[in-house]
PDB file of C-alpha atoms and ligand atoms in Angstrom:
ATOM      1  CA  MET A   1     189.900 -17.271-116.059  1.00 56.00           C
ATOM      2  CA  GLN A   2     192.230 -20.202-114.692  1.00 70.00           C
ATOM      3  CA  LYS A   3     191.447 -21.531-111.181  1.00 91.00           C
ATOM      4  CA  ILE A   4     193.098 -19.889-108.398  1.00 96.00           C
ATOM      5  CA  GLY A   5     194.628 -22.079-104.944  1.00 98.00           C
ATOM      6  CA  PHE A   6     195.903 -20.875-101.902  1.00 98.00           C
ATOM      7  CA  ILE A   7     198.414 -22.732 -99.945  1.00 98.00           C
ATOM      8  CA  PHE A   8     199.128 -22.436 -96.096  1.00 98.00           C
ATOM      9  CA  ASP A   9     202.463 -22.972 -94.291  1.00 98.00           C
ATOM     10  CA  LEU A  10     201.275 -24.019 -90.728  1.00 98.00           C
ATOM     11  CA  ASP A  11     203.990 -23.467 -88.155  1.00 96.00           C
ATOM     12  CA  GLY A  12     204.534 -19.608 -87.552  1.00 95.00           C
ATOM     13  CA  VAL A  13     201.745 -18.502 -90.356  1.00 97.00           C
ATOM     14  CA  ILE A  14     198.404 -20.484 -89.156  1.00 98.00           C
ATOM     15  CA  VAL A  15     199.578 -21.093 -85.446  1.00 97.00           C
ATOM     16  CA  ASP A  16     202.965 -19.812 -83.410  1.00 93.00           C
ATOM     17  CA  THR A  17     204.166 -23.265 -82.217  1.00 95.00           C
ATOM     18  CA  ALA A  18     208.080 -21.948 -82.437  1.00 92.00           C
ATOM     19  CA  LYS A  19     208.195 -21.341 -79.147  1.00 93.00           C
ATOM     20  CA  TYR A  20     206.889 -25.123 -78.482  1.00 96.00           C
ATOM     21  CA  HIS A  21     209.616 -26.093 -80.939  1.00 97.00           C
ATOM     22  CA  TYR A  22     211.900 -24.314 -79.127  1.00 97.00           C
ATOM     23  CA  LEU A  23     211.429 -25.380 -75.790  1.00 97.00           C
ATOM     24  CA  ALA A  24     211.628 -28.865 -76.718  1.00 98.00           C
ATOM     25  CA  TRP A  25     214.942 -28.292 -78.677  1.00 98.00           C
ATOM     26  CA  LYS A  26     216.299 -26.550 -75.818  1.00 98.00           C
ATOM     27  CA  LYS A  27     215.205 -29.605 -73.295  1.00 98.00           C
ATOM     28  CA  LEU A  28     217.157 -31.585 -75.472  1.00 98.00           C
ATOM     29  CA  ALA A  29     220.213 -29.492 -75.863  1.00 98.00           C
ATOM     30  CA  ASN A  30     220.405 -28.716 -72.326  1.00 98.00           C
ATOM     31  CA  GLU A  31     220.144 -32.487 -71.512  1.00 97.00           C
ATOM     32  CA  LEU A  32     223.111 -33.049 -73.956  1.00 97.00           C
ATOM     33  CA  GLY A  33     224.968 -30.654 -71.747  1.00 98.00           C
ATOM     34  CA  PHE A  34     224.750 -27.173 -73.837  1.00 98.00           C
ATOM     35  CA  GLU A  35     222.671 -23.958 -74.406  1.00 98.00           C
ATOM     36  CA  PHE A  36     220.295 -23.361 -77.511  1.00 98.00           C
ATOM     37  CA  THR A  37     219.232 -19.806 -77.782  1.00 97.00           C
ATOM     38  CA  LYS A  38     216.141 -18.227 -79.105  1.00 94.00           C
ATOM     39  CA  GLU A  39     218.365 -16.643 -81.842  1.00 92.00           C
ATOM     40  CA  GLN A  40     219.545 -19.887 -82.934  1.00 95.00           C
ATOM     41  CA  ASN A  41     216.018 -21.493 -82.997  1.00 92.00           C
ATOM     42  CA  GLU A  42     215.342 -18.900 -85.871  1.00 87.00           C
ATOM     43  CA  MET A  43     217.481 -21.026 -88.461  1.00 88.00           C
ATOM     44  CA  PHE A  44     215.002 -23.963 -87.226  1.00 92.00           C
ATOM     45  CA  LYS A  45     211.957 -22.146 -89.210  1.00 91.00           C
ATOM     46  CA  GLY A  46     210.893 -24.199 -91.921  1.00 91.00           C
ATOM     47  CA  VAL A  47     213.351 -26.814 -91.467  1.00 92.00           C
ATOM     48  CA  SER A  48     212.614 -31.032 -91.052  1.00 92.00           C
ATOM     49  CA  ARG A  49     213.135 -32.386 -87.613  1.00 95.00           C
ATOM     50  CA  LYS A  50     215.838 -34.394 -88.988  1.00 95.00           C
ATOM     51  CA  ARG A  51     217.743 -31.157 -90.456  1.00 93.00           C
ATOM     52  CA  CYS A  52     216.922 -29.424 -87.033  1.00 96.00           C
ATOM     53  CA  LEU A  53     218.480 -32.136 -84.868  1.00 98.00           C
ATOM     54  CA  GLU A  54     221.355 -32.236 -87.538  1.00 97.00           C
ATOM     55  CA  ILE A  55     222.360 -28.467 -86.905  1.00 96.00           C
ATOM     56  CA  LEU A  56     221.533 -28.813 -83.037  1.00 98.00           C
ATOM     57  CA  LEU A  57     223.954 -31.361 -82.796  1.00 98.00           C
ATOM     58  CA  ASP A  58     226.369 -29.245 -84.591  1.00 98.00           C
ATOM     59  CA  ILE A  59     225.954 -26.417 -82.461  1.00 98.00           C
ATOM     60  CA  GLY A  60     227.080 -28.598 -79.581  1.00 98.00           C
ATOM     61  CA  ASN A  61     229.693 -30.070 -81.228  1.00 97.00           C
ATOM     62  CA  ILE A  62     228.433 -33.671 -80.825  1.00 97.00           C
ATOM     63  CA  THR A  63     228.896 -36.899 -83.003  1.00 96.00           C
ATOM     64  CA  ALA A  64     225.834 -39.396 -82.501  1.00 96.00           C
ATOM     65  CA  SER A  65     225.596 -42.976 -83.746  1.00 97.00           C
ATOM     66  CA  GLN A  66     222.678 -43.666 -85.762  1.00 98.00           C
ATOM     67  CA  GLU A  67     220.698 -45.395 -82.814  1.00 98.00           C
ATOM     68  CA  GLN A  68     220.921 -42.236 -80.802  1.00 98.00           C
ATOM     69  CA  PHE A  69     220.121 -39.683 -83.414  1.00 98.00           C
ATOM     70  CA  ASP A  70     216.893 -41.593 -83.821  1.00 98.00           C
ATOM     71  CA  THR A  71     216.364 -41.873 -79.840  1.00 98.00           C
ATOM     72  CA  TRP A  72     216.405 -38.277 -79.820  1.00 98.00           C
ATOM     73  CA  MET A  73     214.218 -37.286 -82.597  1.00 98.00           C
ATOM     74  CA  VAL A  74     211.995 -39.024 -81.099  1.00 98.00           C
ATOM     75  CA  ASP A  75     212.495 -37.771 -77.524  1.00 98.00           C
ATOM     76  CA  LYS A  76     212.177 -34.168 -79.179  1.00 98.00           C
ATOM     77  CA  ASN A  77     208.721 -35.195 -80.756  1.00 98.00           C
ATOM     78  CA  VAL A  78     207.260 -36.598 -77.425  1.00 98.00           C
ATOM     79  CA  ASP A  79     208.542 -33.313 -75.736  1.00 98.00           C
ATOM     80  CA  TYR A  80     206.851 -31.056 -78.615  1.00 98.00           C
ATOM     81  CA  LEU A  81     203.599 -33.075 -78.303  1.00 97.00           C
ATOM     82  CA  ALA A  82     203.697 -32.612 -74.583  1.00 97.00           C
ATOM     83  CA  TYR A  83     203.644 -29.367 -75.134  1.00 96.00           C
ATOM     84  CA  ILE A  84     201.113 -28.611 -77.406  1.00 95.00           C
ATOM     85  CA  GLU A  85     198.935 -31.053 -75.743  1.00 95.00           C
ATOM     86  CA  ASN A  86     196.475 -28.115 -74.527  1.00 92.00           C
ATOM     87  CA  MET A  87     196.692 -26.063 -77.643  1.00 95.00           C
ATOM     88  CA  ASP A  88     193.319 -24.639 -78.755  1.00 95.00           C
ATOM     89  CA  GLU A  89     191.695 -22.341 -81.052  1.00 96.00           C
ATOM     90  CA  SER A  90     193.202 -19.114 -78.909  1.00 96.00           C
ATOM     91  CA  GLU A  91     196.745 -19.961 -80.410  1.00 95.00           C
ATOM     92  CA  VAL A  92     195.322 -19.461 -84.007  1.00 97.00           C
ATOM     93  CA  LEU A  93     197.469 -16.444 -85.057  1.00 98.00           C
ATOM     94  CA  PRO A  94     194.988 -13.094 -85.316  1.00 97.00           C
ATOM     95  CA  ASP A  95     192.969 -12.807 -88.371  1.00 98.00           C
ATOM     96  CA  VAL A  96     193.916 -16.362 -89.876  1.00 98.00           C
ATOM     97  CA  PRO A  97     190.206 -17.578 -89.500  1.00 98.00           C
ATOM     98  CA  ARG A  98     188.970 -14.381 -91.650  1.00 97.00           C
ATOM     99  CA  VAL A  99     191.162 -14.970 -94.460  1.00 98.00           C
ATOM    100  CA  LEU A 100     190.523 -18.638 -94.333  1.00 98.00           C
ATOM    101  CA  SER A 101     186.256 -17.926 -94.184  1.00 97.00           C
ATOM    102  CA  TYR A 102     187.122 -15.448 -96.771  1.00 96.00           C
ATOM    103  CA  LEU A 103     188.339 -17.904 -99.345  1.00 96.00           C
ATOM    104  CA  LYS A 104     185.985 -20.950 -98.265  1.00 96.00           C
ATOM    105  CA  ASP A 105     183.043 -18.470 -98.701  1.00 95.00           C
ATOM    106  CA  ASN A 106     184.389 -17.663-102.534  1.00 94.00           C
ATOM    107  CA  ASN A 107     184.863 -21.672-103.066  1.00 95.00           C
ATOM    108  CA  ILE A 108     188.656 -21.092-103.263  1.00 96.00           C
ATOM    109  CA  PRO A 109     190.275 -24.666-102.958  1.00 98.00           C
ATOM    110  CA  ILE A 110     192.719 -24.405-100.080  1.00 98.00           C
ATOM    111  CA  ALA A 111     195.878 -26.447 -98.732  1.00 98.00           C
ATOM    112  CA  LEU A 112     198.044 -26.731 -96.210  1.00 98.00           C
ATOM    113  CA  GLY A 113     201.842 -27.049 -97.151  1.00 98.00           C
ATOM    114  CA  SER A 114     203.855 -27.830 -94.308  1.00 97.00           C
ATOM    115  CA  ALA A 115     207.384 -29.393 -93.346  1.00 95.00           C
ATOM    116  CA  SER A 116     205.586 -31.052 -89.715  1.00 96.00           C
ATOM    117  CA  LYS A 117     204.644 -34.135 -89.310  1.00 96.00           C
ATOM    118  CA  ASN A 118     202.105 -33.309 -86.438  1.00 97.00           C
ATOM    119  CA  ALA A 119     200.166 -30.965 -89.008  1.00 97.00           C
ATOM    120  CA  ARG A 120     196.911 -32.508 -88.835  1.00 96.00           C
ATOM    121  CA  PRO A 121     196.513 -32.973 -85.156  1.00 96.00           C
ATOM    122  CA  ILE A 122     197.663 -29.627 -84.554  1.00 97.00           C
ATOM    123  CA  LEU A 123     194.647 -28.158 -86.972  1.00 98.00           C
ATOM    124  CA  GLU A 124     192.611 -30.636 -85.248  1.00 97.00           C
ATOM    125  CA  LYS A 125     193.236 -28.723 -81.533  1.00 97.00           C
ATOM    126  CA  VAL A 126     192.982 -25.305 -83.194  1.00 97.00           C
ATOM    127  CA  LYS A 127     189.692 -26.213 -85.172  1.00 97.00           C
ATOM    128  CA  LEU A 128     190.380 -25.064 -88.673  1.00 98.00           C
ATOM    129  CA  LEU A 129     191.094 -28.774 -90.248  1.00 97.00           C
ATOM    130  CA  SER A 130     187.894 -28.454 -92.275  1.00 97.00           C
ATOM    131  CA  PHE A 131     188.968 -25.246 -93.981  1.00 98.00           C
ATOM    132  CA  PHE A 132     191.610 -27.639 -96.143  1.00 98.00           C
ATOM    133  CA  ASP A 133     190.720 -29.397 -99.530  1.00 98.00           C
ATOM    134  CA  SER A 134     194.292 -30.985 -99.138  1.00 98.00           C
ATOM    135  CA  ILE A 135     196.800 -31.734 -96.404  1.00 98.00           C
ATOM    136  CA  VAL A 136     200.589 -31.929 -97.124  1.00 98.00           C
ATOM    137  CA  ASP A 137     202.852 -32.299 -94.479  1.00 96.00           C
ATOM    138  CA  GLY A 138     206.062 -33.942 -93.685  1.00 94.00           C
ATOM    139  CA  ASN A 139     204.265 -37.314 -93.518  1.00 94.00           C
ATOM    140  CA  ASN A 140     203.858 -36.755 -97.554  1.00 93.00           C
ATOM    141  CA  VAL A 141     207.470 -35.557 -99.130  1.00 94.00           C
ATOM    142  CA  THR A 142     210.953 -36.960 -99.919  1.00 92.00           C
ATOM    143  CA  LYS A 143     212.543 -33.455-100.322  1.00 94.00           C
ATOM    144  CA  ALA A 144     212.424 -30.458 -97.346  1.00 90.00           C
ATOM    145  CA  LYS A 145     211.685 -26.961 -98.545  1.00 93.00           C
ATOM    146  CA  PRO A 146     213.325 -25.038-100.040  1.00 94.00           C
ATOM    147  CA  ASP A 147     212.503 -27.845-102.604  1.00 96.00           C
ATOM    148  CA  PRO A 148     209.243 -26.982-104.044  1.00 98.00           C
ATOM    149  CA  GLU A 149     207.864 -30.892-103.956  1.00 98.00           C
ATOM    150  CA  VAL A 150     205.613 -29.663-100.834  1.00 98.00           C
ATOM    151  CA  PHE A 151     203.506 -27.072-102.548  1.00 98.00           C
ATOM    152  CA  LEU A 152     203.766 -29.218-106.101  1.00 98.00           C
ATOM    153  CA  ILE A 153     201.695 -31.856-104.505  1.00 98.00           C
ATOM    154  CA  ALA A 154     199.473 -29.440-102.584  1.00 98.00           C
ATOM    155  CA  ALA A 155     198.670 -27.635-106.343  1.00 98.00           C
ATOM    156  CA  GLU A 156     197.982 -31.139-107.905  1.00 98.00           C
ATOM    157  CA  ASN A 157     195.969 -32.019-105.121  1.00 98.00           C
ATOM    158  CA  LEU A 158     193.970 -28.760-105.430  1.00 98.00           C
ATOM    159  CA  GLY A 159     193.703 -29.368-109.212  1.00 97.00           C
ATOM    160  CA  VAL A 160     195.694 -26.160-109.993  1.00 98.00           C
ATOM    161  CA  GLN A 161     198.397 -24.644-112.094  1.00 97.00           C
ATOM    162  CA  PRO A 162     201.226 -23.746-109.810  1.00 98.00           C
ATOM    163  CA  SER A 163     201.450 -20.545-111.384  1.00 97.00           C
ATOM    164  CA  LYS A 164     198.000 -19.950-110.403  1.00 97.00           C
ATOM    165  CA  CYS A 165     198.947 -20.654-106.295  1.00 98.00           C
ATOM    166  CA  ILE A 166     199.668 -18.556-103.784  1.00 98.00           C
ATOM    167  CA  VAL A 167     201.716 -19.623-100.679  1.00 98.00           C
ATOM    168  CA  PHE A 168     201.543 -17.922 -97.343  1.00 98.00           C
ATOM    169  CA  GLU A 169     204.864 -18.206 -95.488  1.00 97.00           C
ATOM    170  CA  ASP A 170     207.156 -17.294 -92.452  1.00 96.00           C
ATOM    171  CA  ALA A 171     210.211 -19.157 -93.296  1.00 94.00           C
ATOM    172  CA  VAL A 172     213.087 -17.929 -95.635  1.00 93.00           C
ATOM    173  CA  ALA A 173     213.367 -21.944 -97.110  1.00 93.00           C
ATOM    174  CA  GLY A 174     209.637 -21.636 -97.745  1.00 96.00           C
ATOM    175  CA  ILE A 175     209.346 -18.287 -99.744  1.00 97.00           C
ATOM    176  CA  GLN A 176     212.367 -20.082-101.864  1.00 97.00           C
ATOM    177  CA  ALA A 177     210.432 -22.848-102.279  1.00 97.00           C
ATOM    178  CA  ALA A 178     207.338 -21.116-103.769  1.00 98.00           C
ATOM    179  CA  ASN A 179     209.583 -19.165-105.747  1.00 98.00           C
ATOM    180  CA  SER A 180     211.128 -22.164-107.254  1.00 98.00           C
ATOM    181  CA  ALA A 181     207.500 -23.846-107.862  1.00 98.00           C
ATOM    182  CA  ARG A 182     207.037 -20.294-109.467  1.00 98.00           C
ATOM    183  CA  MET A 183     204.120 -19.701-107.457  1.00 98.00           C
ATOM    184  CA  ILE A 184     203.260 -16.098-105.759  1.00 98.00           C
ATOM    185  CA  SER A 185     204.643 -16.095-102.541  1.00 98.00           C
ATOM    186  CA  ILE A 186     203.583 -14.272 -99.728  1.00 98.00           C
ATOM    187  CA  GLY A 187     205.941 -13.626 -96.399  1.00 98.00           C
ATOM    188  CA  ILE A 188     204.210 -13.538 -93.221  1.00 97.00           C
ATOM    189  CA  GLY A 189     206.794 -11.884 -90.587  1.00 95.00           C
ATOM    190  CA  ASP A 190     210.130  -9.215 -90.887  1.00 94.00           C
ATOM    191  CA  GLU A 191     210.412  -8.034 -94.325  1.00 96.00           C
ATOM    192  CA  LYS A 192     214.007  -7.824 -94.135  1.00 95.00           C
ATOM    193  CA  VAL A 193     214.299 -11.462 -93.391  1.00 93.00           C
ATOM    194  CA  LEU A 194     211.646 -12.672 -96.186  1.00 95.00           C
ATOM    195  CA  SER A 195     213.181 -10.309 -98.643  1.00 97.00           C
ATOM    196  CA  GLU A 196     212.524 -12.527-101.615  1.00 98.00           C
ATOM    197  CA  ALA A 197     208.732 -12.747-101.299  1.00 98.00           C
ATOM    198  CA  GLN A 198     206.740 -11.088-103.375  1.00 98.00           C
ATOM    199  CA  PHE A 199     204.152  -9.597-100.936  1.00 98.00           C
ATOM    200  CA  ASN A 200     204.924  -9.155 -97.344  1.00 98.00           C
ATOM    201  CA  PHE A 201     202.787  -8.565 -94.216  1.00 98.00           C
ATOM    202  CA  ASN A 202     203.681  -8.340 -90.624  1.00 98.00           C
ATOM    203  CA  ASP A 203     200.407 -10.793 -89.998  1.00 97.00           C
ATOM    204  CA  PHE A 204     197.304 -11.369 -91.073  1.00 98.00           C
ATOM    205  CA  THR A 205     195.496  -8.194 -89.602  1.00 98.00           C
ATOM    206  CA  GLU A 206     197.140  -6.256 -92.686  1.00 98.00           C
ATOM    207  CA  ILE A 207     195.844  -8.504 -95.235  1.00 97.00           C
ATOM    208  CA  ASP A 208     192.346  -7.052 -96.199  1.00 95.00           C
ATOM    209  CA  ASP A 209     189.603  -8.187 -98.448  1.00 92.00           C
ATOM    210  CA  ASP A 210     190.865  -5.822-101.203  1.00 94.00           C
ATOM    211  CA  PHE A 211     194.325  -7.343-101.278  1.00 96.00           C
ATOM    212  CA  LEU A 212     192.544 -10.864-101.438  1.00 94.00           C
ATOM    213  CA  VAL A 213     190.267  -9.431-104.271  1.00 92.00           C
ATOM    214  CA  LYS A 214     193.222  -8.524-106.055  1.00 93.00           C
ATOM    215  CA  LEU A 215     194.807 -11.746-105.678  1.00 91.00           C
ATOM    216  CA  LEU A 216     191.808 -13.455-106.984  1.00 88.00           C
ATOM    217  CA  SER A 217     191.295 -11.637-110.142  1.00 83.00           C
TER     218      SER A 217
HETATM  219  C1  G6P L   1     208.101 -26.424 -89.407  1.00 92.19           C
HETATM  220  C2  G6P L   1     208.845 -25.911 -88.279  1.00 92.19           C
HETATM  221  C3  G6P L   1     210.045 -26.473 -88.106  1.00 92.19           C
HETATM  222  C4  G6P L   1     209.921 -27.813 -87.781  1.00 92.19           C
HETATM  223  C5  G6P L   1     209.067 -28.560 -88.904  1.00 92.19           C
HETATM  224  C6  G6P L   1     209.158 -30.084 -88.297  1.00 92.19           C
HETATM  225  O1  G6P L   1     208.635 -26.317 -90.632  1.00 92.19           O
HETATM  226  O2  G6P L   1     208.688 -24.283 -88.870  1.00 92.19           O
HETATM  227  O3  G6P L   1     210.456 -26.055 -87.209  1.00 92.19           O
HETATM  228  O4  G6P L   1     211.179 -28.407 -87.346  1.00 92.19           O
HETATM  229  O5  G6P L   1     207.770 -27.763 -89.023  1.00 92.19           O
HETATM  230  O6  G6P L   1     208.208 -30.278 -87.451  1.00 92.19           O
HETATM  231  P1  G6P L   1     207.514 -31.199 -86.780  1.00 92.19           P
HETATM  232  O7  G6P L   1     206.319 -31.190 -86.120  1.00 92.19           O
HETATM  233  O8  G6P L   1     207.498 -32.683 -87.754  1.00 92.19           O
HETATM  234  O9  G6P L   1     208.757 -31.984 -85.703  1.00 92.19           O
HETATM  235 MG1   MG L   2     206.493 -21.897 -91.047  1.00 92.19          MG
END
């Protein structure tokens, strides 16, 4: 049997950081004189920080010089880091530790595949860093999801064939990235939104051992 690997997205799969990203983007939008809604924040899931700022400025009809753009990127991240400063294990989404422990107990390699440049400190804060054999994040990629680069690097790091990798994702762009990498895509969240996923669950409480056994066989 060929080796199987699991790849987890971070934001919206392991921890609910979308609310903090939202607060930081909203603060910047308000400072620039316009509103930014929770509905608009949906477009930012799985999307790189740079691309998020481009979309935000489009929403506000703002043209920025390169210097302003770079300053706002930094400002947003400083605010985001302040919001997540006191994050701890209580913010891990339900049953994520159970699934990670199950995989670890069965010696299955686990990677993180995230667009975030803050992935490592977040995993440290929520005390899950030790579960991961490889961490591929926004610091290691040149192409953002839906490009499959992040997941292909993760597969290579784990020493697993892409077709033997299973990806958990909450963002449409992430599901598309997993599909183009020819991996098994599992959507975490609304089935209607993540309709391109091969399997879908609202959250990890719906993923039982039987399903994991099926994936491993
Ligand atoms: C994740 C989130 C996005 C965020 C991106 C970059 O994919 O879903 O909303 O923009 O990471 O995060 P960062 O922590 O580097 O700003
Ligand atoms: Mg996500």
